[in-house]
GROMACS .gro file of C-alpha atoms in nm:
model
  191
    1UNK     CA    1   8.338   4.450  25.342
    2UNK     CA    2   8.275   4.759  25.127
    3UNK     CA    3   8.427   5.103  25.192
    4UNK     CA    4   8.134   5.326  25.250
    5UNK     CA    5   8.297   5.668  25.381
    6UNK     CA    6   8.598   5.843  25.428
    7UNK     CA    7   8.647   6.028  25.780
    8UNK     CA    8   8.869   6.231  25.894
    9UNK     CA    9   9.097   6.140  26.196
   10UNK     CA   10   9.216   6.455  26.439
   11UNK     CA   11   9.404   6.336  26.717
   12UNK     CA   12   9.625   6.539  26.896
   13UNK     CA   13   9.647   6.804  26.734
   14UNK     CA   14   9.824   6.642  26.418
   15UNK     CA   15   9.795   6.720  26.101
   16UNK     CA   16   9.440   6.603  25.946
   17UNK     CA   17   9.430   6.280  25.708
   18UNK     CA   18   9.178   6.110  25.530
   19UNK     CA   19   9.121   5.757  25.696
   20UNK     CA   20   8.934   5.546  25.499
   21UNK     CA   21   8.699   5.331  25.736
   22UNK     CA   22   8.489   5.027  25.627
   23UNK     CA   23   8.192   4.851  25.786
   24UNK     CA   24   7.987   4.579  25.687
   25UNK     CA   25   7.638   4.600  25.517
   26UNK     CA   26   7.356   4.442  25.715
   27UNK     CA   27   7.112   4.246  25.525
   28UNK     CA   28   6.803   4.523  25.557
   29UNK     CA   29   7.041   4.745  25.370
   30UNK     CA   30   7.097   4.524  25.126
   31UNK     CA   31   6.749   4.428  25.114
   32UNK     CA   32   6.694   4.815  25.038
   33UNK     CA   33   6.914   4.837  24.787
   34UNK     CA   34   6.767   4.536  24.614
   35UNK     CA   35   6.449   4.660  24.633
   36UNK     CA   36   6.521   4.999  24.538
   37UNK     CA   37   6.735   4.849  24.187
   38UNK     CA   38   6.443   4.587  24.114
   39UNK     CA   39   6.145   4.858  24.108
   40UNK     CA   40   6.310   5.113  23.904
   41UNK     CA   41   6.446   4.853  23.642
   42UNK     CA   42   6.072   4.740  23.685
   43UNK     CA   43   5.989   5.116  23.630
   44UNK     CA   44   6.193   5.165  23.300
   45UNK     CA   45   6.120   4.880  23.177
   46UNK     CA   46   5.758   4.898  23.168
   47UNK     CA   47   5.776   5.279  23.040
   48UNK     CA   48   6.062   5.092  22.740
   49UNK     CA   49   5.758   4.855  22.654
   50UNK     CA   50   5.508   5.107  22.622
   51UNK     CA   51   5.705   5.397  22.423
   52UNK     CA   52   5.905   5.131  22.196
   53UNK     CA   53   5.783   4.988  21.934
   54UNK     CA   54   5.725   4.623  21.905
   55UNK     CA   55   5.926   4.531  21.622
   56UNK     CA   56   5.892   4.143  21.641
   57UNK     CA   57   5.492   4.224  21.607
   58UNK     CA   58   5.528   4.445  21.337
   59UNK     CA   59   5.391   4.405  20.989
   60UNK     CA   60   5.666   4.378  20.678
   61UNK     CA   61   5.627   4.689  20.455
   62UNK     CA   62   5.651   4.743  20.061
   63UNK     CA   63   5.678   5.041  19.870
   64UNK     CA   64   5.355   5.133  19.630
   65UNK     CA   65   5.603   5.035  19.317
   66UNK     CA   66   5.652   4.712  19.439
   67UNK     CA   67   5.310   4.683  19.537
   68UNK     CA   68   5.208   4.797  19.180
   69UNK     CA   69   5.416   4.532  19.023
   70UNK     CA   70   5.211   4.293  19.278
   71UNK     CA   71   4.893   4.364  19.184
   72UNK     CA   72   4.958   4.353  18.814
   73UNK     CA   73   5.187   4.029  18.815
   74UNK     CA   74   4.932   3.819  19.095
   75UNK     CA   75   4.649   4.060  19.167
   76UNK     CA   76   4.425   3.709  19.234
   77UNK     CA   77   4.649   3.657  19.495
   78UNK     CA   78   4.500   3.989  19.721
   79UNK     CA   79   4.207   3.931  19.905
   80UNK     CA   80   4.146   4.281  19.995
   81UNK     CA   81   4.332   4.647  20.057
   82UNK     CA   82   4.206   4.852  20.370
   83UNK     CA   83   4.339   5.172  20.427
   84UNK     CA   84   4.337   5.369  20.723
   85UNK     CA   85   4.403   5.701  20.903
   86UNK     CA   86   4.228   6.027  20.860
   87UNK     CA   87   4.350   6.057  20.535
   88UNK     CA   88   4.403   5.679  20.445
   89UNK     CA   89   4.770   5.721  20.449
   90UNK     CA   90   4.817   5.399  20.546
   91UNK     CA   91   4.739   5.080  20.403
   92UNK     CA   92   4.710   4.719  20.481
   93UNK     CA   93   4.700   4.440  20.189
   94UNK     CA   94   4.568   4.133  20.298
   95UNK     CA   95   4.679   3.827  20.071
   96UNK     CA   96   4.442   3.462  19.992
   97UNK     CA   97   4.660   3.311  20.245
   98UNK     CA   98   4.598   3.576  20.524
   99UNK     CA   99   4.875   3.688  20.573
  100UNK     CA  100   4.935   4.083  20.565
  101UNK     CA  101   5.178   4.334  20.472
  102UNK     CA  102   5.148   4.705  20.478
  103UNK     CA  103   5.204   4.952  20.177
  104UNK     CA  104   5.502   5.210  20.363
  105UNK     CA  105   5.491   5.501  20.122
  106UNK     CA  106   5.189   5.645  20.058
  107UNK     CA  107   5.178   6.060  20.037
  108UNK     CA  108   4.831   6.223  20.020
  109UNK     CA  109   4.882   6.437  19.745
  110UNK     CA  110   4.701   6.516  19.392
  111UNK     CA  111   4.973   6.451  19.200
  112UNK     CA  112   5.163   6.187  19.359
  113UNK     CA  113   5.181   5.843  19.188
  114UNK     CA  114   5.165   5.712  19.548
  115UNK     CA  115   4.876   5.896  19.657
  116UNK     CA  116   4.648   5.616  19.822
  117UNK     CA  117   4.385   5.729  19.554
  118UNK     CA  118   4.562   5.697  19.285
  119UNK     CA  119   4.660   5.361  19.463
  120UNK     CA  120   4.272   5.279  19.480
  121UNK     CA  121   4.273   5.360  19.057
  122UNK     CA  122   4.520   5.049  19.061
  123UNK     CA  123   4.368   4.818  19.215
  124UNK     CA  124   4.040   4.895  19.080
  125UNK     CA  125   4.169   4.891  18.731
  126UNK     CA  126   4.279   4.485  18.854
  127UNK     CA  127   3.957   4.376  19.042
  128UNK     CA  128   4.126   4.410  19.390
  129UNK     CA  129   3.864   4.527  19.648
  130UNK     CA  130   3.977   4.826  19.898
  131UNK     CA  131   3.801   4.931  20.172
  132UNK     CA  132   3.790   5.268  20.368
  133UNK     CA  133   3.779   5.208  20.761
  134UNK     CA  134   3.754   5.579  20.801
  135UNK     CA  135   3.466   5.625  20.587
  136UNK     CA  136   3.287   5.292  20.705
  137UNK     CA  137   3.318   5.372  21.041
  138UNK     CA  138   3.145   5.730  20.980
  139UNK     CA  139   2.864   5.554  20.750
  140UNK     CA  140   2.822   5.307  21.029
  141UNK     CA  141   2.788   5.579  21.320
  142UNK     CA  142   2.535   5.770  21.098
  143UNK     CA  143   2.244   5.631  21.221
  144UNK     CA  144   1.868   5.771  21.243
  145UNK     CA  145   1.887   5.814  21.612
  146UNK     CA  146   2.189   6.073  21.515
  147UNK     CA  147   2.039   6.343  21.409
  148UNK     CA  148   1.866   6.655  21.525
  149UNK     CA  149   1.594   6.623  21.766
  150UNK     CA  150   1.314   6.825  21.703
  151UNK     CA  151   1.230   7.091  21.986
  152UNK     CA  152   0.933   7.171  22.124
  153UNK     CA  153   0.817   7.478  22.308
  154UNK     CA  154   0.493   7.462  22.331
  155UNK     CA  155   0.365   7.205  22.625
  156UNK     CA  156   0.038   7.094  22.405
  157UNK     CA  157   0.287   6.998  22.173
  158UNK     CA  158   0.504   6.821  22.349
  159UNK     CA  159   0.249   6.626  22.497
  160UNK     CA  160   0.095   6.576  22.169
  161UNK     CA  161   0.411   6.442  21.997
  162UNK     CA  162   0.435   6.167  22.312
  163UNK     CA  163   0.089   6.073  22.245
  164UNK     CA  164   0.167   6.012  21.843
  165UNK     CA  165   0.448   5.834  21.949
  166UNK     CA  166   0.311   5.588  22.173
  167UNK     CA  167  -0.013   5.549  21.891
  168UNK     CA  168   0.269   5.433  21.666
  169UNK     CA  169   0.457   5.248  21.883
  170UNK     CA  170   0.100   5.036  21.972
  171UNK     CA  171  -0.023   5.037  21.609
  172UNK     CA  172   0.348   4.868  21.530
  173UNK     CA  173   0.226   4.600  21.790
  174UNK     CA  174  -0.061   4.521  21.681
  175UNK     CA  175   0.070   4.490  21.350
  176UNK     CA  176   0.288   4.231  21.434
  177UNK     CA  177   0.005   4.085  21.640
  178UNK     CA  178  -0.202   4.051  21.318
  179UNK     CA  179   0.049   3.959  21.144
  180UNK     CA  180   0.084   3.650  21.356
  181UNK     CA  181  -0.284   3.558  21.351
  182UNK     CA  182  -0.313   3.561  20.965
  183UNK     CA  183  -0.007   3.318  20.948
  184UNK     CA  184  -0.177   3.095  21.218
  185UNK     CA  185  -0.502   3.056  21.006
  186UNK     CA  186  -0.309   2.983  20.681
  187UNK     CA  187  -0.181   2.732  20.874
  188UNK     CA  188  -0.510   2.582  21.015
  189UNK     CA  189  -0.619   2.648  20.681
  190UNK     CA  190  -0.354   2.432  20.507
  191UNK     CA  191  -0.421   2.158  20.702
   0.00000   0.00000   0.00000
């Protein structure tokens, strides 16, 4: 029995009192209540796995001085250093045994000593590659297809640029056609 109210009792004309009454719960209340608890614990929990961080999956960190002393006391021992971001602000060292730790803080700055290019003059100075992800990424999306089309106004034109196009596409063909044949006489040649 829970106490779920508190009504008030006027009986002939006495004096009002506060009665406290009780019933008992039926089981589709309860079941409301236990569905209503389990979805927003559900709720909050999903939104406290999305906006917190994972800490068990998180890399360890070093500072660049300890990372300096690193590189200069082992610097066989790093495979590679990739930084990342827009600025490459942030930097992952991966080690000969795979395993990785990140490089916590780097300032982009010209005079800094942890400036991630002054970072770069490090390991360069001790044969440890670094990579750019930023700056790959852009090389890789530069491809010929990327830039300007030309326009044509002129209809002949247009029409005349398709033609070319197709002649070269063909001509590419039979190139590779020939190309074939010659290899298959050397062949019957050879034998």
């Amino acid at each position: 029995l829970t106490q779920l109210e508190l009504s008030r009792n006027n009986d002939n004309n006495e004096e009002s009192h506060v009665v406290p009454t009780t019933r008992t719960t039926s089981t589709a209340d309860s079941r409301r209540v236990f569905f209503r608890d389990t979805c927003a614990s559900l709720i909050g929990g999903a939104f406290a796995i999305t906006l917190l961080p994972d800490e068990a999956a998180a890399i360890p960190g070093v500072t660049v001085a300890e990372f300096e002393i690193l590189v200069r006391d082992s610097a066989k021992s790093i495979k590679s250093v990739v930084f990342t971001g827009p600025k490459g602000e942030e930097a992952t060292v991966t080690l000969a045994d795979d395993t990785q730790f990140s490089i916590t803080d780097l300032i982009e700055s010209s005079f800094d000593p942890r400036s991630p290019l002054k970072l770069v003059a490090t390991c360069r100075l001790n044969n440890v590659p670094t990579q750019f992800s930023a700056l790959q990424d852009a090389v890789r999306s530069a491809n010929p297809e990327s830039k300007k089309t030309k326009v044509y106004m002129n209809k002949r034109i247009q029409r005349a640029e398709e033609l070319n196009k197709e002649k070269r596409i063909r001509m590419a063909e039979d190139e590779v056609e020939r190309l074939a044949e010659m290899e298959s006489i050397r062949q019957t040649a050879a034998r």
